[in-house]
Tab-separated table of C-alpha atoms and ligand atoms in Angstrom:
chain	number	residue	atom	x	y	z
A	153	UNK	CA	-2.370	-77.084	19.914
A	154	UNK	CA	-6.015	-77.983	20.613
A	155	UNK	CA	-5.465	-81.300	18.811
A	156	UNK	CA	-2.542	-82.123	21.110
A	157	UNK	CA	-4.586	-81.167	24.176
A	158	UNK	CA	-7.519	-83.326	23.064
A	159	UNK	CA	-5.155	-86.226	22.379
A	160	UNK	CA	-3.679	-85.788	25.845
A	161	UNK	CA	-7.143	-85.800	27.486
A	162	UNK	CA	-8.149	-88.851	25.404
A	163	UNK	CA	-4.909	-90.601	26.368
A	164	UNK	CA	-5.462	-89.886	30.058
A	165	UNK	CA	-9.062	-91.108	29.695
A	166	UNK	CA	-7.855	-94.414	28.194
A	167	UNK	CA	-5.251	-94.844	30.948
A	168	UNK	CA	-7.825	-94.145	33.654
A	169	UNK	CA	-10.283	-96.652	32.142
A	170	UNK	CA	-7.532	-99.313	32.022
A	171	UNK	CA	-6.570	-98.547	35.609
A	172	UNK	CA	-10.197	-98.743	36.812
A	173	UNK	CA	-10.568	-102.039	34.945
A	174	UNK	CA	-7.416	-103.400	36.573
A	175	UNK	CA	-8.703	-102.370	40.010
A	176	UNK	CA	-11.978	-104.157	39.315
A	177	UNK	CA	-10.258	-107.346	38.084
A	178	UNK	CA	-7.747	-107.340	40.949
A	179	UNK	CA	-10.538	-106.963	43.492
A	180	UNK	CA	-12.494	-109.900	42.046
A	181	UNK	CA	-9.426	-112.131	41.812
A	182	UNK	CA	-8.087	-111.279	45.281
A	183	UNK	CA	-11.125	-112.259	47.327
A	184	UNK	CA	-10.576	-115.970	48.064
A	185	UNK	CA	-6.805	-116.355	47.510
A	186	UNK	CA	-5.816	-115.743	51.144
A	187	UNK	CA	-7.927	-118.650	52.460
A	188	UNK	CA	-5.720	-121.222	50.720
A	189	UNK	CA	-2.590	-120.085	52.563
A	190	UNK	CA	-4.476	-120.413	55.877
A	191	UNK	CA	-5.670	-123.902	54.889
A	192	UNK	CA	-2.141	-124.869	53.815
A	193	UNK	CA	-0.697	-123.896	57.170
A	194	UNK	CA	-3.571	-125.715	58.934
A	195	UNK	CA	-2.466	-128.885	57.094
A	196	UNK	CA	1.073	-128.508	58.467
A	197	UNK	CA	-0.311	-128.048	62.000
A	198	UNK	CA	-2.604	-131.091	61.631
A	199	UNK	CA	-0.101	-133.541	60.171
A	200	UNK	CA	3.105	-132.504	61.981
A	201	UNK	CA	3.951	-131.699	65.610
A	202	UNK	CA	4.607	-128.036	64.606
A	203	UNK	CA	2.352	-126.562	67.322
A	204	UNK	CA	3.862	-128.558	70.180
A	205	UNK	CA	7.493	-128.133	69.049
A	206	UNK	CA	7.315	-124.540	67.741
A	207	UNK	CA	4.190	-123.046	69.388
A	208	UNK	CA	5.147	-119.377	68.919
A	209	UNK	CA	6.377	-119.739	65.368
A	210	UNK	CA	3.236	-121.747	64.475
A	211	UNK	CA	0.969	-119.111	65.992
A	212	UNK	CA	2.844	-116.250	64.306
A	213	UNK	CA	2.551	-117.906	60.881
A	214	UNK	CA	-1.170	-118.545	61.457
A	215	UNK	CA	-1.723	-114.921	62.510
A	216	UNK	CA	0.184	-113.640	59.446
A	217	UNK	CA	-1.837	-115.759	56.978
A	218	UNK	CA	-5.174	-114.953	58.658
A	219	UNK	CA	-4.338	-111.210	58.770
A	220	UNK	CA	-3.355	-111.222	55.095
A	221	UNK	CA	-6.578	-113.068	54.168
A	222	UNK	CA	-8.656	-110.557	56.160
A	223	UNK	CA	-6.758	-107.608	54.637
A	224	UNK	CA	-7.690	-108.843	51.152
A	225	UNK	CA	-11.370	-108.648	52.073
A	226	UNK	CA	-11.156	-105.488	54.159
A	227	UNK	CA	-9.315	-103.256	51.673
A	228	UNK	CA	-12.221	-102.231	49.477
A	229	UNK	CA	-11.441	-100.548	46.139
A	230	UNK	CA	-11.489	-96.742	46.300
A	231	UNK	CA	-14.576	-94.872	45.132
A	232	UNK	CA	-12.331	-92.056	43.888
A	233	UNK	CA	-11.296	-92.108	40.240
A	234	UNK	CA	-8.037	-90.315	41.007
A	235	UNK	CA	-5.292	-92.357	39.269
A	236	UNK	CA	-2.947	-91.882	42.256
A	237	UNK	CA	-5.542	-93.285	44.674
A	238	UNK	CA	-6.258	-96.254	42.376
A	239	UNK	CA	-2.545	-96.960	41.882
A	240	UNK	CA	-1.937	-96.781	45.629
A	241	UNK	CA	-4.740	-99.313	46.237
A	242	UNK	CA	-3.264	-101.658	43.599
A	243	UNK	CA	0.207	-101.342	45.153
A	244	UNK	CA	-1.260	-102.391	48.514
A	245	UNK	CA	-2.891	-105.449	46.928
A	246	UNK	CA	0.395	-106.452	45.335
A	247	UNK	CA	2.142	-106.018	48.666
A	248	UNK	CA	-0.360	-108.473	50.210
A	249	UNK	CA	0.202	-110.955	47.352
A	250	UNK	CA	3.974	-110.715	47.671
A	251	UNK	CA	4.097	-110.939	51.459
A	252	UNK	CA	1.802	-114.033	51.309
A	253	UNK	CA	4.084	-115.548	48.653
A	254	UNK	CA	7.272	-114.770	50.605
A	255	UNK	CA	5.897	-116.276	53.839
A	256	UNK	CA	4.729	-119.387	51.991
A	257	UNK	CA	8.121	-119.749	50.281
A	258	UNK	CA	9.808	-119.508	53.709
A	259	UNK	CA	7.390	-122.054	55.232
A	260	UNK	CA	8.099	-124.560	52.440
A	261	UNK	CA	11.834	-124.058	52.938
A	262	UNK	CA	11.404	-124.583	56.674
A	263	UNK	CA	9.557	-127.895	56.186
A	264	UNK	CA	12.332	-129.075	53.855
A	265	UNK	CA	15.004	-128.260	56.446
A	266	UNK	CA	13.280	-129.201	59.719
A	267	UNK	CA	12.919	-132.960	60.410
A	268	UNK	CA	9.965	-132.103	62.726
A	269	UNK	CA	7.920	-130.915	59.727
A	270	UNK	CA	9.021	-133.712	57.374
A	271	UNK	CA	5.477	-135.134	57.054
A	272	UNK	CA	4.288	-131.941	55.404
A	273	UNK	CA	7.082	-131.703	52.798
A	274	UNK	CA	5.294	-133.280	49.849
A	275	UNK	CA	2.040	-131.477	50.591
A	276	UNK	CA	3.781	-128.103	50.805
A	277	UNK	CA	5.857	-128.657	47.670
A	278	UNK	CA	2.668	-129.500	45.786
A	279	UNK	CA	1.084	-126.420	47.411
A	280	UNK	CA	3.988	-124.226	46.217
A	281	UNK	CA	3.523	-125.463	42.638
A	282	UNK	CA	-0.242	-124.907	42.912
A	283	UNK	CA	0.083	-121.397	44.344
A	284	UNK	CA	2.688	-120.409	41.737
A	285	UNK	CA	0.392	-121.676	38.947
A	286	UNK	CA	-2.590	-119.845	40.450
A	287	UNK	CA	-0.616	-116.587	40.650
A	288	UNK	CA	0.561	-116.892	37.037
A	289	UNK	CA	-3.017	-117.395	35.830
A	290	UNK	CA	-4.906	-115.171	38.244
A	291	UNK	CA	-2.640	-112.182	38.807
A	292	UNK	CA	-1.399	-111.707	35.295
A	293	UNK	CA	-2.450	-108.038	35.138
A	294	UNK	CA	1.123	-106.929	36.028
A	295	UNK	CA	3.994	-109.054	34.796
A	296	UNK	CA	6.942	-108.170	37.051
A	297	UNK	CA	5.090	-108.091	40.409
A	298	UNK	CA	3.438	-111.379	39.472
A	299	UNK	CA	6.789	-112.940	38.495
A	300	UNK	CA	8.262	-111.758	41.789
A	301	UNK	CA	5.419	-113.482	43.707
A	302	UNK	CA	5.987	-116.719	41.747
A	303	UNK	CA	9.709	-116.600	42.487
A	304	UNK	CA	9.144	-115.843	46.195
A	305	UNK	CA	6.892	-118.896	46.528
A	306	UNK	CA	8.844	-121.284	44.411
A	307	UNK	CA	12.510	-120.346	44.299
A	308	UNK	CA	13.602	-121.080	47.903
A	309	UNK	CA	12.498	-124.749	47.765
A	310	UNK	CA	13.824	-125.222	44.224
A	311	UNK	CA	17.200	-123.682	45.102
A	312	UNK	CA	17.464	-125.905	48.176
A	313	UNK	CA	16.720	-129.040	46.141
A	314	UNK	CA	19.645	-128.227	43.846
A	315	UNK	CA	22.016	-128.186	46.849
A	316	UNK	CA	24.277	-131.208	47.408
A	317	UNK	CA	22.607	-133.949	49.411
A	318	UNK	CA	19.100	-133.203	48.074
A	319	UNK	CA	16.996	-134.929	45.478
A	320	UNK	CA	18.233	-133.681	42.063
A	321	UNK	CA	15.332	-135.342	40.239
A	322	UNK	CA	12.860	-133.273	42.306
A	323	UNK	CA	15.007	-130.162	41.718
A	324	UNK	CA	14.946	-130.835	37.994
A	325	UNK	CA	11.175	-131.333	37.797
A	326	UNK	CA	10.554	-128.259	39.980
A	327	UNK	CA	12.735	-126.194	37.637
A	328	UNK	CA	10.994	-127.470	34.508
A	329	UNK	CA	7.636	-126.721	36.107
A	330	UNK	CA	8.838	-123.203	37.052
A	331	UNK	CA	9.678	-122.613	33.380
A	332	UNK	CA	6.140	-123.714	32.460
A	333	UNK	CA	4.653	-121.363	35.103
A	334	UNK	CA	6.655	-118.408	33.766
A	335	UNK	CA	5.596	-119.207	30.188
A	336	UNK	CA	1.942	-119.318	31.328
A	337	UNK	CA	2.392	-115.998	33.095
A	338	UNK	CA	3.789	-114.388	29.926
A	339	UNK	CA	0.838	-115.745	27.918
A	340	UNK	CA	-1.899	-114.769	30.364
A	341	UNK	CA	-0.341	-111.308	30.884
A	342	UNK	CA	-0.423	-110.781	27.105
A	343	UNK	CA	-4.006	-112.119	26.882
A	344	UNK	CA	-5.147	-109.766	29.650
A	345	UNK	CA	-3.736	-106.701	27.903
A	346	UNK	CA	-4.917	-107.862	24.457
A	347	UNK	CA	-8.410	-108.098	25.936
A	348	UNK	CA	-8.131	-104.555	27.346
A	349	UNK	CA	-6.910	-103.267	23.949
A	350	UNK	CA	-9.797	-105.023	22.219
A	351	UNK	CA	-12.348	-103.549	24.642
A	352	UNK	CA	-10.834	-100.088	24.141
A	353	UNK	CA	-11.036	-100.460	20.332
A	354	UNK	CA	-14.698	-101.504	20.608
A	355	UNK	CA	-15.428	-98.563	22.902
A	356	UNK	CA	-13.744	-96.102	20.526
A	357	UNK	CA	-15.689	-97.526	17.561
A	358	UNK	CA	-18.944	-97.250	19.509
A	359	UNK	CA	-18.130	-93.610	20.386
A	360	UNK	CA	-17.244	-92.858	16.753
A	361	UNK	CA	-20.553	-94.351	15.527
A	362	UNK	CA	-22.420	-92.437	18.210
A	363	UNK	CA	-20.662	-89.184	17.143
A	364	UNK	CA	-21.390	-89.907	13.475
A	365	UNK	CA	-25.057	-90.475	14.212
A	366	UNK	CA	-25.220	-87.068	15.935
A	367	UNK	CA	-23.160	-84.846	13.651
A	368	UNK	CA	-23.260	-83.773	10.057
A	369	UNK	CA	-20.243	-85.227	8.185
A	370	UNK	CA	-19.297	-82.134	6.228
A	371	UNK	CA	-19.797	-79.313	8.734
A	372	UNK	CA	-19.489	-81.266	11.996
A	373	UNK	CA	-22.516	-79.351	13.279
A	374	UNK	CA	-25.370	-81.173	15.018
A	375	UNK	CA	-27.535	-82.942	12.425
A	376	UNK	CA	-31.271	-82.564	11.914
A	377	UNK	CA	-32.151	-85.494	14.208
A	378	UNK	CA	-30.232	-84.029	17.145
A	379	UNK	CA	-31.547	-80.538	16.466
A	380	UNK	CA	-35.195	-81.638	16.347
A	381	UNK	CA	-34.766	-83.682	19.553
A	382	UNK	CA	-33.229	-80.690	21.331
A	383	UNK	CA	-35.890	-78.369	19.909
A	384	UNK	CA	-38.563	-80.695	21.296
A	385	UNK	CA	-36.867	-80.816	24.703
A	386	UNK	CA	-36.469	-77.029	24.931
A	387	UNK	CA	-40.026	-76.519	23.645
A	388	UNK	CA	-41.444	-78.848	26.337
A	389	UNK	CA	-39.397	-77.030	28.966
A	390	UNK	CA	-40.549	-73.611	27.716
A	391	UNK	CA	-44.206	-74.748	27.840
A	392	UNK	CA	-43.907	-75.049	31.620
A	393	UNK	CA	-41.863	-71.892	32.148
A	394	UNK	CA	-42.044	-68.302	31.076
A	395	UNK	CA	-38.499	-68.236	29.669
A	396	UNK	CA	-38.600	-67.340	25.944
A	397	UNK	CA	-37.081	-69.556	23.229
A	398	UNK	CA	-36.458	-68.533	19.649
A	399	UNK	CA	-35.387	-70.250	16.509
A	400	UNK	CA	-33.511	-69.158	13.373
A	401	UNK	CA	-33.798	-70.988	10.080
A	402	UNK	CA	-31.023	-69.916	7.712
A	403	UNK	CA	-30.678	-70.604	3.984
A	404	UNK	CA	-27.710	-69.656	1.818
A	405	UNK	CA	-28.729	-67.414	-1.080
A	406	UNK	CA	-28.136	-68.587	-4.659
A	407	UNK	CA	-25.914	-71.377	-3.463
A	408	UNK	CA	-26.495	-73.304	-6.676
A	409	UNK	CA	-24.607	-70.513	-8.522
A	410	UNK	CA	-21.598	-70.965	-6.232
A	411	UNK	CA	-21.563	-74.675	-7.027
A	412	UNK	CA	-22.014	-74.000	-10.740
A	413	UNK	CA	-19.334	-71.285	-10.935
A	414	UNK	CA	-16.681	-72.675	-8.565
A	415	UNK	CA	-17.392	-76.380	-8.443
A	416	UNK	CA	-18.852	-78.705	-5.829
A	417	UNK	CA	-15.634	-78.922	-3.805
A	418	UNK	CA	-15.575	-75.142	-3.267
A	419	UNK	CA	-19.307	-75.395	-2.471
A	420	UNK	CA	-18.423	-77.892	0.264
A	421	UNK	CA	-15.682	-75.621	1.650
A	422	UNK	CA	-18.193	-72.798	1.607
A	423	UNK	CA	-20.640	-74.830	3.690
A	424	UNK	CA	-18.031	-75.818	6.256
A	425	UNK	CA	-16.645	-72.235	6.413
A	426	UNK	CA	-20.177	-70.970	6.932
A	427	UNK	CA	-20.746	-73.585	9.670
A	428	UNK	CA	-17.594	-72.362	11.393
A	429	UNK	CA	-19.028	-68.813	11.471
A	430	UNK	CA	-22.269	-70.166	12.960
A	431	UNK	CA	-20.288	-72.014	15.638
A	432	UNK	CA	-18.299	-68.885	16.468
A	433	UNK	CA	-21.247	-66.510	16.677
A	434	UNK	CA	-23.824	-68.770	18.336
A	435	UNK	CA	-21.680	-70.212	21.101
A	436	UNK	CA	-23.712	-69.021	24.095
A	437	UNK	CA	-25.105	-71.231	26.843
A	438	UNK	CA	-27.716	-73.618	25.360
A	439	UNK	CA	-27.370	-72.172	21.846
A	440	UNK	CA	-27.366	-74.902	19.229
A	441	UNK	CA	-26.396	-74.357	15.585
A	442	UNK	CA	-27.231	-77.278	13.276
A	443	UNK	CA	-27.364	-78.280	9.630
A	444	UNK	CA	-30.891	-79.295	8.696
A	445	UNK	CA	-29.808	-80.504	5.239
A	446	UNK	CA	-28.351	-79.156	1.954
A	447	UNK	CA	-27.726	-75.430	2.401
A	448	UNK	CA	-30.317	-75.031	5.142
A	449	UNK	CA	-29.197	-74.429	8.738
A	450	UNK	CA	-30.907	-73.571	12.028
A	451	UNK	CA	-29.982	-72.119	15.397
A	452	UNK	CA	-31.820	-72.642	18.651
A	453	UNK	CA	-31.652	-69.611	20.917
A	454	UNK	CA	-32.995	-70.307	24.426
A	455	UNK	CA	-33.659	-67.185	26.502
A	456	UNK	CA	-34.243	-64.975	23.414
A	457	UNK	CA	-37.457	-63.204	22.469
A	458	UNK	CA	-38.165	-62.849	18.734
A	459	UNK	CA	-36.802	-59.265	18.504
A	460	UNK	CA	-33.663	-60.274	20.416
A	461	UNK	CA	-33.136	-63.299	18.156
A	462	UNK	CA	-33.763	-61.131	15.075
A	463	UNK	CA	-31.118	-58.639	16.260
A	464	UNK	CA	-28.597	-61.496	16.698
A	465	UNK	CA	-29.536	-62.859	13.253
A	466	UNK	CA	-29.128	-59.443	11.612
A	467	UNK	CA	-25.692	-58.949	13.218
A	468	UNK	CA	-24.684	-62.394	11.970
A	469	UNK	CA	-25.941	-61.675	8.435
A	470	UNK	CA	-24.048	-58.378	8.236
A	471	UNK	CA	-20.874	-59.880	9.763
A	472	UNK	CA	-20.977	-62.846	7.377
A	473	UNK	CA	-20.910	-60.564	4.321
A	474	UNK	CA	-17.455	-59.402	5.429
A	475	UNK	CA	-15.962	-62.869	5.899
A	476	UNK	CA	-14.041	-64.870	3.274
A	477	UNK	CA	-15.373	-68.327	4.166
A	478	UNK	CA	-13.312	-69.997	1.430
A	479	UNK	CA	-9.604	-69.134	1.908
A	480	UNK	CA	-8.781	-70.167	-1.707
A	481	UNK	CA	-11.380	-67.655	-2.990
A	482	UNK	CA	-10.818	-64.531	-0.843
A	483	UNK	CA	-13.298	-62.430	-2.813
A	484	UNK	CA	-16.108	-64.970	-2.570
A	485	UNK	CA	-18.850	-63.825	-0.183
A	486	UNK	CA	-21.984	-65.608	0.875
A	487	UNK	CA	-25.303	-64.093	1.776
A	488	UNK	CA	-28.128	-65.609	3.731
A	489	UNK	CA	-31.846	-65.287	4.282
A	490	UNK	CA	-33.019	-65.888	7.821
A	491	UNK	CA	-36.443	-66.651	9.298
A	492	UNK	CA	-36.960	-66.020	13.021
A	493	UNK	CA	-39.742	-67.349	15.251
A	494	UNK	CA	-40.356	-67.249	18.983
A	495	UNK	CA	-41.974	-70.177	20.734
A	496	UNK	CA	-45.653	-69.631	21.549
A	497	UNK	CA	-47.077	-72.338	23.846
A	498	UNK	CA	-50.645	-71.762	22.552
A	499	UNK	CA	-49.854	-72.172	18.855
A	500	UNK	CA	-46.761	-74.374	18.785
A	501	UNK	CA	-48.136	-77.659	20.040
A	502	UNK	CA	-45.198	-79.539	18.515
A	503	UNK	CA	-41.659	-78.697	17.457
A	504	UNK	CA	-42.847	-79.136	13.841
A	505	UNK	CA	-45.274	-76.193	14.028
A	506	UNK	CA	-42.527	-74.093	15.658
A	507	UNK	CA	-40.145	-74.952	12.781
A	508	UNK	CA	-42.844	-74.307	10.169
A	509	UNK	CA	-43.341	-70.746	11.531
A	510	UNK	CA	-39.605	-70.036	11.244
A	511	UNK	CA	-39.622	-71.603	7.741
A	512	UNK	CA	-42.486	-69.342	6.634
A	513	UNK	CA	-40.518	-66.307	7.805
A	514	UNK	CA	-37.512	-67.602	5.848
A	515	UNK	CA	-39.545	-67.939	2.630
A	516	UNK	CA	-40.808	-64.401	3.106
A	517	UNK	CA	-37.190	-63.266	3.367
A	518	UNK	CA	-36.440	-65.109	0.095
A	519	UNK	CA	-39.500	-63.645	-1.639
A	520	UNK	CA	-38.723	-60.126	-0.475
A	521	UNK	CA	-35.355	-60.275	-2.234
A	522	UNK	CA	-33.047	-62.476	-0.067
A	523	UNK	CA	-30.080	-61.375	2.092
A	524	UNK	CA	-32.364	-60.300	4.942
A	525	UNK	CA	-33.945	-61.342	8.225
A	526	UNK	CA	-37.740	-61.781	8.561
A	527	UNK	CA	-39.678	-62.383	11.768
A	528	UNK	CA	-42.603	-64.820	11.974
A	529	UNK	CA	-44.646	-62.176	13.801
A	530	UNK	CA	-44.297	-59.881	10.778
A	531	UNK	CA	-42.544	-57.219	12.893
A	532	UNK	CA	-39.541	-55.517	11.394
A	533	UNK	CA	-36.237	-54.755	13.019
B	87	GTP	N1	-21.411	-78.377	-2.597
B	87	GTP	C1	-22.554	-78.769	-2.044
B	87	GTP	N2	-23.720	-78.354	-2.540
B	87	GTP	C2	-24.869	-78.745	-1.941
B	87	GTP	C3	-24.868	-79.580	-0.823
B	87	GTP	N3	-26.158	-79.785	-0.462
B	87	GTP	C4	-26.921	-79.111	-1.323
B	87	GTP	N4	-26.153	-78.479	-2.219
B	87	GTP	C5	-26.536	-77.626	-3.344
B	87	GTP	O1	-27.263	-76.509	-2.901
B	87	GTP	C6	-27.998	-76.018	-4.041
B	87	GTP	C7	-29.340	-75.555	-3.571
B	87	GTP	O2	-29.956	-74.973	-4.667
B	87	GTP	P1	-31.354	-74.284	-4.588
B	87	GTP	O3	-32.287	-75.093	-3.745
B	87	GTP	O4	-31.780	-73.982	-5.983
B	87	GTP	O5	-31.111	-72.977	-3.788
B	87	GTP	P2	-30.211	-71.714	-4.061
B	87	GTP	O6	-29.426	-71.829	-5.330
B	87	GTP	O7	-29.397	-71.483	-2.839
B	87	GTP	O8	-31.267	-70.610	-4.241
B	87	GTP	P3	-32.145	-69.909	-3.114
B	87	GTP	O9	-32.154	-70.812	-1.907
B	87	GTP	O10	-33.484	-69.789	-3.722
B	87	GTP	O11	-31.477	-68.639	-2.828
B	87	GTP	C8	-28.066	-77.166	-5.051
B	87	GTP	O12	-27.258	-76.843	-6.134
B	87	GTP	C9	-27.480	-78.338	-4.293
B	87	GTP	O13	-26.763	-79.212	-5.137
B	87	GTP	C10	-23.610	-80.035	-0.337
B	87	GTP	O14	-23.499	-80.773	0.662
B	87	GTP	N5	-22.477	-79.606	-0.959
């Protein structure tokens, strides 16, 4: 159940990262595109009598292209990481791309039909091919919306050229070029998503290495490096405050016998079962159970005085004796010796000296007969 939930969270995390990446790419690719439509229409106005013959239509087209170019710049990507907000922003961008494409497709068609705009025909046909190519290469993040934009730009002129009375050779070359543009779109769409997959794989590997460098392989508890770093951080914090911090160092008793009698594999299961008990019992805010190495473990207990930590340790020791940590060996019990120390800013000038105090208490517990808790102060429970 938890596994499925974690997978679901991970899956949503991957989808959100991909979406955020797509927003970022779309933003960068959208910035200048609108200017070329404005320039294209300017060409028509300069080299044909469009403005004098069709003043209102010319002005309307100019206003549409300028507004679309401004909208590209004005619609900034959302700060929110809500997938619905990001998707809505992307949909708006695609609407701008498709409206620009549709208007350009209509303008090209108009120049092909109207004798007044005849001087601009070649330029606009070349422009249509250029814009379609640019869309296929630049906006390859989404295949179908991109294909629709290509078709809106290109199809009206191509369809017209296939009509009787038009130049079939031009129609043929436009069609062949359209096939090339679609092939390029397929390739660059695949490349874009392959690149995202590759980046995601690299990110997951980096996270796995990072996790491995922080956790102990067998027990999945924090390893010694992480524990000592956290101990140092909490110790430095406690030096400046009056909040107590205590430390348990725990060693399994006669663990070698378990290995010798039941085998190393059962020994391993024993260690991970024991770690599970540590995780369950020491799960409070800021509490950190860790494996220091071999069959030695430690727990950091912020906010605990030595007697309070010793009481927690004693409860753990007694509770552990009742737990079958190896399911295949229900009668097998493990016992532990525990050393407890409370941080003392005057004596513990480093985390090492703090650990050494807890270690000394642990060795006293071993010497006094094992299966017990000893405090560094020498006090008894
Ligand atoms: N199965 C297994 N055994 C381990 C692992 N790490 C250390 N050990 C074993 O832990 C045992 C530790 O033995 P000792 O240091 O003699 O300690 P002990 O038998 O627990 O005796 P006391 O600590 O004195 O009570 C050795 O047999 C190690 O091989 C591990 O990851 N897996």
